[in-house]
XYZ file of C-alpha atoms in Angstrom:
699
model
C -47.013 -4.818 22.465
C -43.637 -3.571 23.671
C -42.038 -4.758 20.451
C -44.568 -2.807 18.405
C -44.036 0.269 20.571
C -40.245 -0.029 20.236
C -40.577 -0.319 16.489
C -42.826 2.769 16.291
C -40.443 4.769 18.509
C -37.464 3.796 16.365
C -39.421 4.706 13.238
C -40.096 8.144 14.710
C -36.438 8.525 15.642
C -35.412 7.556 12.119
C -37.795 10.106 10.641
C -36.340 12.838 12.888
C -32.808 11.825 11.918
C -33.629 11.934 8.208
C -35.120 15.407 8.661
C -31.924 16.569 10.375
C -29.874 14.999 7.573
C -31.884 16.864 4.944
C -31.456 20.127 6.851
C -27.691 19.622 7.114
C -27.413 18.716 3.424
C -29.228 21.922 2.477
C -27.029 23.787 4.935
C -23.856 22.538 3.281
C -25.218 23.255 -0.193
C -25.828 26.852 0.964
C -22.293 26.959 2.377
C -20.867 25.890 -0.943
C -22.925 28.515 -2.734
C -21.820 31.221 -0.268
C -18.140 30.320 -0.634
C -18.421 30.419 -4.409
C -20.093 33.822 -4.388
C -17.617 35.173 -1.825
C -14.622 34.046 -3.849
C -16.003 35.520 -7.082
C -16.803 38.827 -5.415
C -13.430 39.070 -3.726
C -11.693 38.121 -6.954
C -13.250 41.105 -8.745
C -12.044 43.477 -6.022
C -8.489 42.095 -6.081
C -8.200 42.265 -9.867
C -9.499 45.820 -9.885
C -7.191 46.931 -7.057
C -4.024 45.298 -8.414
C -4.712 45.403 -12.141
C -1.345 47.070 -12.697
C 0.577 44.702 -10.421
C 0.829 41.255 -12.000
C 2.758 39.730 -9.058
C 0.039 40.715 -6.573
C -2.674 39.174 -8.732
C -0.732 35.919 -9.105
C -0.062 35.833 -5.356
C -3.789 36.231 -4.701
C -4.768 33.418 -7.053
C -2.228 31.083 -5.397
C -3.779 31.820 -2.011
C -7.308 31.578 -3.405
C -6.614 28.171 -4.894
C -5.547 26.879 -1.485
C -8.537 28.352 0.379
C -10.945 27.140 -2.277
C -9.481 23.652 -2.275
C -9.651 23.288 1.510
C -13.169 24.705 1.780
C -14.544 22.592 -1.014
C -12.759 19.494 0.245
C -14.495 19.688 3.625
C -17.893 20.603 2.230
C -17.854 17.937 -0.475
C -16.761 15.279 1.993
C -19.641 16.138 4.321
C -22.147 16.222 1.473
C -21.006 12.792 0.280
C -21.198 11.351 3.789
C -24.649 12.805 4.519
C -26.000 11.696 1.147
C -24.750 8.161 1.869
C -26.383 8.242 5.309
C -29.815 9.036 3.850
C -30.117 5.462 2.624
C -28.961 3.920 5.915
C -28.301 6.540 8.627
C -27.262 4.067 11.328
C -27.164 0.361 12.086
C -26.613 0.142 15.822
C -27.771 1.558 19.132
C -26.223 1.260 22.585
C -27.858 2.063 25.922
C -25.353 2.376 28.770
C -24.536 4.017 32.067
C -21.593 6.409 32.375
C -20.880 7.900 35.810
C -24.291 6.592 36.827
C -26.060 8.595 34.092
C -28.069 6.824 31.379
C -26.803 7.428 27.830
C -27.752 6.232 24.374
C -25.910 6.549 21.077
C -26.669 5.525 17.526
C -23.788 4.133 15.414
C -23.503 4.757 11.672
C -21.067 4.529 8.783
C -20.400 8.268 9.268
C -21.090 10.725 12.072
C -23.750 13.461 12.133
C -23.777 16.445 14.476
C -26.189 19.301 13.991
C -24.320 22.530 13.301
C -24.100 24.714 16.383
C -24.496 21.763 18.756
C -22.070 19.339 20.357
C -24.374 16.361 20.883
C -23.990 13.853 18.007
C -27.145 12.603 16.328
C -25.141 9.699 14.870
C -21.731 8.531 16.077
C -19.174 7.434 13.486
C -18.310 3.729 13.884
C -14.615 4.726 14.052
C -15.096 6.967 17.099
C -13.635 5.528 20.346
C -17.037 5.353 22.081
C -18.452 3.320 19.178
C -16.184 0.430 20.211
C -18.840 -0.360 22.852
C -21.077 -1.615 20.055
C -18.544 -4.242 19.051
C -17.974 -5.650 22.550
C -19.182 -9.206 22.965
C -21.613 -8.912 25.854
C -23.648 -6.625 28.101
C -22.370 -5.333 31.420
C -19.124 -3.668 32.420
C -17.043 -2.291 29.547
C -14.762 0.626 28.739
C -13.615 2.725 25.830
C -10.562 4.881 25.243
C -10.818 8.660 25.339
C -8.289 11.516 25.221
C -8.389 11.616 29.038
C -7.991 7.857 29.475
C -10.262 4.800 29.723
C -13.921 5.533 30.471
C -15.798 2.871 32.442
C -19.376 2.112 31.398
C -22.145 -0.374 32.041
C -23.790 -1.539 28.791
C -27.528 -2.062 29.344
C -28.761 -2.825 25.853
C -27.301 -3.360 22.410
C -29.560 -3.096 19.389
C -29.092 -3.729 15.664
C -31.348 -1.797 13.287
C -31.966 -2.764 9.672
C -32.633 0.280 7.508
C -32.987 0.097 3.738
C -33.611 3.137 1.547
C -34.434 5.226 4.592
C -37.059 2.757 5.886
C -36.795 0.763 9.105
C -37.045 -2.954 8.261
C -36.185 -4.659 11.525
C -34.841 -4.476 15.080
C -32.653 -7.059 16.806
C -31.743 -7.074 20.499
C -29.305 -9.443 22.156
C -27.651 -9.867 25.507
C -24.602 -11.466 23.913
C -23.947 -10.356 20.352
C -26.532 -8.469 18.386
C -24.758 -9.140 15.122
C -25.453 -12.876 14.766
C -28.772 -12.588 12.954
C -27.576 -9.680 10.883
C -24.348 -11.446 10.076
C -26.246 -14.428 8.728
C -28.351 -12.123 6.592
C -25.338 -10.279 5.172
C -23.287 -13.417 4.556
C -26.074 -15.125 2.667
C -26.267 -12.182 0.263
C -24.205 -12.047 -2.917
C -20.628 -10.791 -2.852
C -21.317 -7.304 -4.232
C -23.805 -6.481 -1.491
C -21.754 -8.067 1.261
C -18.935 -5.540 0.966
C -21.344 -2.624 1.424
C -22.661 -3.926 4.759
C -19.431 -5.120 6.323
C -19.128 -2.255 8.837
C -22.303 -3.359 10.602
C -21.077 -6.923 11.065
C -17.562 -6.402 12.403
C -16.915 -8.995 15.084
C -15.330 -8.343 18.462
C -12.027 -10.065 17.598
C -11.898 -8.110 14.315
C -12.682 -4.813 16.051
C -9.836 -5.387 18.497
C -7.411 -5.551 15.574
C -8.910 -2.533 13.810
C -8.490 -0.396 16.950
C -5.047 -1.716 17.854
C -2.453 0.958 18.807
C -1.460 3.068 15.837
C 2.286 2.793 16.412
C 2.434 -1.016 16.177
C 3.137 -3.465 13.387
C -0.099 -5.467 13.502
C 0.262 -8.969 11.995
C -2.889 -10.991 11.328
C -2.631 -14.674 10.398
C -6.172 -15.587 9.476
C -7.811 -18.462 7.649
C -9.598 -17.916 4.355
C -12.743 -15.887 4.888
C -11.777 -14.577 8.332
C -12.046 -10.988 7.099
C -8.330 -10.159 6.832
C -8.674 -7.713 3.959
C -11.766 -6.208 5.542
C -9.851 -5.700 8.793
C -6.921 -4.084 6.975
C -9.119 -1.616 5.065
C -11.210 -0.739 8.107
C -8.059 -0.253 10.172
C -6.878 2.271 7.550
C -10.234 4.034 7.783
C -10.074 4.005 11.601
C -6.543 5.445 11.680
C -7.357 8.181 9.175
C -10.500 9.152 11.077
C -8.732 9.413 14.439
C -5.227 10.476 13.368
C -5.705 12.195 10.014
C -3.035 14.824 10.670
C -0.463 12.103 11.242
C -1.404 9.703 8.460
C -3.219 11.983 5.990
C -2.409 10.866 2.438
C 0.585 8.872 3.658
C -0.906 5.362 3.498
C 0.360 2.659 1.125
C -1.579 -0.569 0.457
C 0.223 -3.462 -1.263
C -1.774 -6.351 -2.728
C -0.997 -9.506 -4.726
C -2.087 -8.432 -8.207
C -3.867 -5.698 -10.158
C -7.115 -7.689 -10.237
C -7.199 -7.755 -6.449
C -6.136 -4.106 -6.138
C -8.998 -3.031 -8.388
C -11.329 -5.216 -6.330
C -10.515 -3.504 -3.025
C -10.285 -0.043 -4.580
C -14.071 0.008 -4.613
C -14.244 -0.540 -0.849
C -12.195 2.464 0.287
C -14.573 5.168 -1.044
C -17.446 3.449 0.771
C -15.419 3.921 3.949
C -15.061 7.606 3.189
C -11.429 7.395 2.050
C -10.026 8.405 -1.316
C -6.533 9.068 -2.617
C -4.815 6.154 -0.882
C -1.912 4.667 -2.814
C -2.558 1.013 -3.628
C -0.455 -1.171 -5.900
C 1.343 -4.487 -6.174
C 4.806 -5.003 -4.717
C 6.127 -5.351 -8.261
C 4.693 -1.979 -9.336
C 5.977 -0.350 -6.145
C 9.469 -1.809 -6.535
C 9.760 -0.866 -10.206
C 8.663 2.682 -9.384
C 11.217 3.041 -6.611
C 14.030 1.481 -8.651
C 13.130 3.518 -11.729
C 13.196 0.254 -13.668
C 12.176 0.442 -17.290
C 12.967 -3.077 -18.457
C 10.424 -5.885 -18.196
C 10.743 -8.412 -15.408
C 9.505 -11.980 -15.169
C 6.274 -11.846 -13.137
C 5.617 -13.668 -9.871
C 3.169 -15.886 -11.761
C 6.125 -17.390 -13.671
C 7.633 -18.834 -10.491
C 4.239 -20.201 -9.461
C 3.639 -21.828 -12.842
C 7.128 -23.313 -13.002
C 7.010 -24.576 -9.422
C 3.655 -26.273 -10.104
C 5.074 -27.790 -13.301
C 7.979 -29.290 -11.387
C 10.717 -26.943 -12.671
C 13.350 -27.542 -9.996
C 15.622 -24.737 -11.241
C 12.863 -22.091 -10.894
C 11.870 -23.511 -7.494
C 15.462 -23.408 -6.247
C 15.857 -19.812 -7.452
C 12.667 -18.880 -5.593
C 13.839 -20.610 -2.419
C 17.300 -19.061 -2.619
C 16.103 -15.492 -3.143
C 13.405 -15.906 -0.471
C 15.844 -17.050 2.204
C 17.663 -15.213 4.962
C 20.860 -16.656 3.469
C 20.315 -14.430 0.422
C 20.170 -11.408 2.718
C 23.411 -12.578 4.310
C 24.963 -12.997 0.860
C 24.081 -9.415 -0.128
C 25.332 -8.129 3.231
C 28.668 -9.875 2.619
C 28.836 -8.303 -0.838
C 28.156 -4.840 0.601
C 30.816 -5.378 3.280
C 33.380 -6.461 0.685
C 32.506 -3.474 -1.508
C 32.909 -1.179 1.464
C 36.450 -2.432 1.916
C 37.590 -3.034 -1.642
C 35.283 -1.398 -4.201
C 37.173 1.874 -4.661
C 40.821 1.715 -5.734
C 41.721 4.983 -4.041
C 44.331 7.218 -5.672
C 45.740 10.568 -4.515
C 44.544 13.788 -6.153
C 47.351 15.132 -8.362
C 47.410 18.643 -9.781
C 50.368 19.627 -11.984
C 52.391 16.774 -10.492
C 51.632 18.019 -6.985
C 49.807 15.719 -4.579
C 47.117 18.009 -3.173
C 45.205 15.236 -1.340
C 47.018 12.079 -0.307
C 45.704 8.548 -0.536
C 45.815 8.285 3.262
C 43.697 11.431 3.654
C 41.075 10.056 1.264
C 41.074 6.720 3.109
C 40.382 8.607 6.326
C 37.453 10.330 4.678
C 36.045 6.929 3.682
C 36.844 4.979 6.822
C 36.582 7.576 9.604
C 34.934 10.929 8.887
C 32.054 9.651 6.721
C 32.026 5.973 7.646
C 28.424 6.358 8.915
C 27.140 7.030 5.396
C 26.207 4.323 2.862
C 29.115 3.624 0.510
C 27.889 5.373 -2.634
C 26.469 8.379 -0.781
C 29.829 8.527 0.963
C 31.709 8.407 -2.329
C 29.544 11.154 -3.806
C 30.138 13.300 -0.719
C 33.894 12.691 -0.910
C 33.903 13.405 -4.626
C 32.389 16.812 -3.921
C 35.070 17.456 -1.292
C 37.905 16.405 -3.601
C 36.459 18.405 -6.488
C 36.353 21.400 -4.164
C 40.052 20.801 -3.342
C 40.847 20.844 -7.062
C 38.930 24.108 -7.460
C 40.774 25.586 -4.478
C 44.101 24.713 -6.111
C 42.894 26.180 -9.372
C 41.908 29.418 -7.632
C 45.278 29.520 -5.847
C 47.205 29.203 -9.119
C 45.021 31.779 -10.865
C 45.568 34.188 -7.963
C 49.360 33.652 -8.146
C 49.312 34.168 -11.897
C 47.379 37.414 -11.592
C 49.809 38.540 -8.885
C 52.799 37.794 -11.111
C 51.272 39.684 -14.014
C 50.517 42.651 -11.765
C 54.108 42.723 -10.514
C 55.491 42.589 -14.039
C 53.170 45.388 -15.136
C 54.229 47.521 -12.175
C 57.907 47.167 -13.154
C 57.337 48.378 -16.719
C 57.465 51.967 -17.911
C 54.546 53.396 -19.822
C 56.422 52.963 -23.088
C 57.400 49.339 -22.265
C 53.807 48.651 -21.244
C 52.553 49.690 -24.684
C 54.713 47.005 -26.298
C 54.444 44.300 -23.584
C 50.755 44.516 -22.598
C 49.444 42.275 -25.378
C 52.228 39.797 -24.786
C 51.443 39.631 -21.044
C 47.734 39.158 -21.746
C 48.551 36.373 -24.195
C 50.796 34.630 -21.639
C 48.085 34.938 -19.009
C 45.456 33.401 -21.309
C 47.803 30.532 -22.222
C 48.484 29.830 -18.560
C 44.795 30.038 -17.624
C 44.029 27.572 -20.396
C 46.660 25.194 -19.017
C 45.178 25.473 -15.509
C 41.653 24.805 -16.779
C 42.904 21.813 -18.771
C 44.610 20.450 -15.668
C 41.380 20.899 -13.685
C 39.560 18.790 -16.274
C 42.345 16.203 -16.244
C 42.315 16.030 -12.445
C 38.530 15.527 -12.464
C 38.859 12.801 -15.097
C 41.510 11.018 -13.011
C 39.236 11.292 -9.983
C 36.261 9.906 -11.917
C 38.325 6.914 -13.038
C 38.253 5.455 -9.542
C 35.457 7.214 -7.607
C 32.521 6.781 -10.007
C 30.469 3.648 -9.362
C 28.426 1.262 -11.470
C 24.656 1.370 -11.704
C 23.258 -0.668 -8.809
C 21.149 -2.819 -11.155
C 24.335 -3.766 -13.011
C 26.065 -4.523 -9.699
C 23.179 -6.783 -8.659
C 23.244 -8.650 -11.958
C 27.011 -9.124 -11.712
C 27.210 -10.321 -8.095
C 24.205 -12.667 -8.435
C 25.015 -13.871 -11.965
C 21.561 -12.729 -13.131
C 20.977 -12.053 -16.810
C 17.229 -11.414 -17.104
C 15.545 -9.789 -14.090
C 12.533 -11.382 -12.448
C 10.105 -10.594 -9.643
C 12.402 -12.270 -7.115
C 15.215 -9.837 -7.983
C 13.327 -6.646 -7.190
C 13.740 -6.810 -3.415
C 17.444 -7.613 -3.814
C 18.017 -4.553 -6.013
C 16.152 -2.344 -3.549
C 18.167 -3.847 -0.703
C 21.441 -2.880 -2.406
C 20.031 0.607 -3.062
C 19.291 0.963 0.647
C 22.686 -0.378 1.747
C 24.749 1.469 -0.862
C 22.717 4.660 -1.404
C 20.578 4.992 1.723
C 17.489 5.005 -0.480
C 14.061 6.050 0.875
C 10.670 6.079 -0.845
C 10.022 8.889 -3.297
C 6.805 9.665 -1.400
C 6.516 9.803 2.383
C 4.447 7.047 4.030
C 3.335 6.731 7.649
C 1.265 3.544 7.477
C 1.892 0.428 5.404
C -0.682 -2.266 4.606
C 0.450 -5.602 3.170
C -2.237 -8.056 2.059
C -1.550 -11.701 1.162
C 1.595 -11.284 3.241
C 2.254 -15.040 3.467
C 3.878 -14.810 0.009
C 6.356 -12.113 1.101
C 9.877 -13.145 2.034
C 12.150 -11.822 4.728
C 14.004 -9.459 2.393
C 10.780 -7.925 1.069
C 9.638 -7.093 4.596
C 13.061 -5.698 5.435
C 13.130 -3.579 2.280
C 9.641 -2.176 2.874
C 10.483 -1.302 6.487
C 13.745 0.427 5.522
C 12.337 2.257 2.514
C 9.213 3.622 4.193
C 10.458 3.875 7.763
C 6.944 2.813 8.841
C 6.552 1.545 12.383
C 2.778 1.610 11.909
C 1.780 -1.353 9.733
C -1.096 -3.729 9.092
C 0.162 -7.040 7.725
C -2.435 -9.702 6.902
C -2.161 -13.133 5.383
C -2.903 -16.824 5.719
C 0.004 -19.204 6.303
C -2.109 -21.898 4.637
C -2.357 -19.981 1.360
C 1.273 -19.830 0.255
C 1.377 -20.222 -3.496
C 4.833 -21.792 -3.296
C 5.439 -23.852 -0.179
C 9.105 -23.623 0.872
C 8.429 -25.783 3.967
C 9.542 -22.871 6.168
C 7.554 -20.733 8.575
C 6.293 -17.716 6.580
C 8.367 -14.593 7.122
C 5.223 -12.689 8.198
C 5.278 -14.733 11.428
C 8.932 -13.857 12.182
C 9.042 -10.059 12.046
C 10.169 -9.142 15.559
C 13.748 -8.394 14.557
C 12.693 -6.282 11.557
C 10.184 -4.224 13.538
C 12.303 -4.162 16.702
C 9.868 -6.173 18.845
C 7.105 -3.705 18.031
C 4.823 -6.436 16.651
C 1.296 -7.349 17.734
C 0.283 -10.774 16.414
C -3.304 -11.960 16.001
C -4.618 -15.310 14.869
C -8.077 -15.733 13.353
C -9.433 -19.242 12.699
C -13.114 -18.449 12.243
C -14.308 -18.152 8.637
C -17.226 -15.910 7.749
C -17.026 -16.265 3.978
C -18.213 -19.693 3.020
C -20.902 -22.134 4.087
C -20.105 -24.840 6.611
C -20.095 -27.451 3.845
C -17.514 -25.547 1.778
C -15.206 -24.860 4.718
C -15.320 -28.480 5.913
C -14.378 -29.534 2.398
C -11.507 -27.006 2.359
C -10.225 -28.085 5.777
C -9.233 -31.531 4.528
C -6.473 -29.913 2.447
C -4.774 -28.493 5.549
C -2.267 -30.270 7.744
C -2.769 -27.774 10.546
C -5.793 -27.084 12.749
C -9.178 -27.073 11.093
C -11.025 -23.924 10.215
C -13.913 -22.990 12.476
C -16.773 -22.051 10.126
C -19.586 -19.770 11.149
C -22.634 -22.010 11.250
C -24.176 -21.141 7.904
C -25.456 -24.108 5.999
C -25.718 -24.392 2.255
C -25.587 -26.852 -0.595
C -23.384 -29.921 -0.402
C -20.116 -29.641 -2.352
C -20.674 -31.247 -5.752
C -17.937 -33.555 -7.107
C -17.918 -34.657 -10.752
C -15.485 -36.716 -12.825
C -14.939 -36.141 -16.530
C -13.058 -38.193 -19.124
C -12.416 -35.558 -21.792
C -12.133 -31.840 -22.411
C -15.523 -31.914 -24.154
C -17.176 -33.574 -21.165
C -15.495 -31.037 -18.846
C -16.891 -28.140 -20.903
C -20.395 -29.615 -20.870
C -20.217 -30.149 -17.107
C -19.021 -26.590 -16.476
C -21.805 -25.210 -18.672
C -24.420 -27.227 -16.824
C -23.165 -26.136 -13.398
C -23.084 -22.470 -14.444
C -26.716 -22.704 -15.580
C -27.616 -24.243 -12.217
C -25.768 -21.456 -10.365
C -27.521 -18.731 -12.336
C -30.909 -20.312 -11.702
C -30.000 -20.199 -8.006
C -29.499 -16.397 -8.273
C -25.695 -16.379 -8.079
C -24.196 -13.306 -9.763
C -20.422 -13.775 -9.592
C -19.213 -17.180 -10.794
C -15.600 -18.308 -11.162
C -14.156 -21.312 -12.962
C -10.767 -21.729 -11.240
C -7.895 -23.700 -12.726
C -4.605 -24.752 -11.154
C -2.546 -22.566 -13.488
C -2.537 -20.660 -16.760
C -1.741 -23.778 -18.788
C -4.906 -25.528 -17.581
C -6.857 -22.351 -18.290
C -5.665 -22.286 -21.912
C -6.739 -25.913 -22.350
C -10.420 -25.061 -21.890
C -10.682 -21.331 -22.576
C -11.498 -21.376 -26.293
C -14.012 -24.215 -26.132
C -15.723 -22.853 -23.013
C -16.137 -19.418 -24.606
C -17.936 -21.132 -27.478
C -20.711 -22.107 -25.060
C -20.618 -19.522 -22.253
C -20.057 -15.768 -22.176
C -17.120 -15.682 -19.785
C -14.145 -13.379 -19.136
C -10.702 -15.007 -19.164
C -8.159 -13.772 -16.658
C -4.899 -14.752 -18.300
C -2.946 -11.653 -17.319
C -2.495 -9.407 -14.315
C -4.056 -6.153 -15.528
C -7.636 -7.202 -16.374
C -10.366 -5.382 -14.450
C -13.113 -7.511 -12.882
C -16.586 -6.018 -12.657
C -18.555 -9.123 -11.779
C -20.169 -11.895 -13.812
C -18.513 -15.128 -14.959
C -14.733 -15.519 -15.040
C -12.180 -18.166 -15.930
C -9.177 -17.604 -13.689
C -6.024 -19.393 -12.441
C -5.727 -19.981 -8.698
C -2.977 -17.413 -8.074
C -5.023 -14.594 -9.638
C -8.059 -15.602 -7.561
C -6.234 -15.055 -4.265
C -8.048 -12.582 -2.039
C -11.149 -12.562 -4.262
C -14.496 -14.150 -3.501
C -17.321 -15.343 -5.727
C -20.901 -16.417 -5.140
C -20.195 -19.729 -6.852
C -16.959 -21.524 -7.756
C -16.225 -24.383 -10.135
C -12.858 -25.872 -9.231
C -10.947 -27.879 -11.851
C -8.573 -30.638 -10.780
C -6.443 -32.414 -13.378
C -5.265 -36.006 -13.371
C -1.921 -34.859 -12.013
C -2.027 -34.038 -8.318
C -2.900 -30.399 -7.672
C -1.024 -29.220 -4.533
C -3.231 -29.240 -1.453
C -2.497 -25.583 -0.677
C -3.662 -24.648 -4.184
C -6.844 -26.707 -3.722
C -7.429 -24.897 -0.437
C -7.093 -21.516 -2.155
C -9.386 -22.547 -4.998
C -12.289 -23.834 -2.942
C -12.176 -21.062 -0.295
C -13.017 -18.472 -2.945
C -16.647 -19.698 -2.851
C -19.304 -17.977 -0.780
C -22.379 -20.132 -1.394
C -21.754 -22.927 -3.917
C -18.726 -25.066 -4.735
C -18.389 -27.714 -7.429
C -15.267 -29.793 -8.035
C -14.570 -31.315 -11.454
C -11.874 -33.992 -11.486
C -10.550 -34.236 -15.025
C -9.008 -37.289 -16.614
C -7.657 -35.691 -19.774
C -7.263 -37.731 -22.923
């Protein structure tokens, strides 16, 4: 009876909320209409009043553009949020005591407060008080507020399922209301799962999302632990609570364009647009201003998997701290020996001595990076040349004036032209000497392009992905380079594949102390047998690091995760208890048999209702072996390059492009040669619901 009554009361509350939402939507539509009419009316008055003053009209339109932009930005954002809420206004409810007074709040994707009131109808999940919903149990709890921690006593936590504005279910729990809902969301297909993630955030995930804004947060989490989800929701949380500080100054770096496009669809659902997101390669090339092609990261992966020792050694070398030391030694040597300093000579007179210039380099401007220092000193020395020029011109004019003053009027008639000619000749000589002095200065003070320096000191002919951080490092050390755009928060996904220098470069370039760095030490595409740099960042971020470890997987079924765990040397993954189909293992003796097996499994997956299906190979070479024949039987998209956009359906993809992605069903191809265990781990942990493994014996 009580359950029925509760359901009816929540239905009534939902109806009231939807009515308020509709009222507020209409209200904001009216606001937009009013602003439009006001601007048009005011525009007419301004044009009429200042029709003869073009500058005034232009000034008005500049101001109008700003006002219009700000007004529309706020109104449109609210309209989008409220329209989104109509489908699912809220997903959680908390009953609690605060200062002995009973309180209740409803938690939604966005907040809703009736205009002219201060009591929220719906509380945004990012608000500090909403953290109570994500606590693990009932009883004593607290949340942060501008005046400090507020103590509360949580009485009841409730999860509400609302679809298309209709209440579908209510779940209460004394421990964690999200368990039933989590199972429901996780058993859905991948496209739907992303939409509902905010209602299933776990306590350990919420702790990371709400971590202090001025910390470098490092998350080492197993496949499926929600690392990317945490990173994106942390961005949303920071922008909601500290928008003035972070604004449009957030940069997200991901492993490849496929992945970046994949997550780009999540940010708008969190209410955030206009965030810069790109690969490290794209970021580095932009900052360097590099036009030439570079060998992609995939090359090193392919070559390492194929046993190319030279490529593997290059990767290890340029990933190591020793490479940083090598570049530091080069910079130090350049600082001492790069410029062959010469005195500034003007008409055989030493106007700036070698010792004076050395003092400028080694004392007065020693704090500046070498090339910024040299450019500063060049300006000073050029100014000295100009001063000498001006001095000689002044003396010349004085001499001419004295000569003119000594001449009679008659002598002046005959000598004037001659004096003018002599003056012009002498001026020309002075100007020529200025140019010569500048040329002599340029001979020793101009420096090479930093890319050319890097190539020379590292004996690099063709640039590759592993060279980008090194070039940026030299730009920082020699030029004091900073990012072209200001950033206040940096997100790095798949951070286990970043080396020490890359982290150092990103920290120096952006100056960001606020970071979210997520990765899985078990998913390194190239295993250097060293601890990943992401777990050794204290010295880079000056002991401002908060480290979190997540070993619970929410992505895959228990059967899939137990299968994946056998490829790890370290501790096993703790799967959320969600059972599914047993992992299917098949052996094939030929390419033709492999194709037939894949086709059969895909048909089975589709009959099971799976929408996104991936056939994952070890590398691009294995992909090419089956691509043509498979496409003759199945409509499938081949991911053989970095810039293909994935919109769902069936894909054929190498393991390193699949990183960070998830699919309803996965078909994993093993060849007769041993596929590295870490690669196998990556391949099988892409699967949400079904995993099949085909072991190929190629003939």
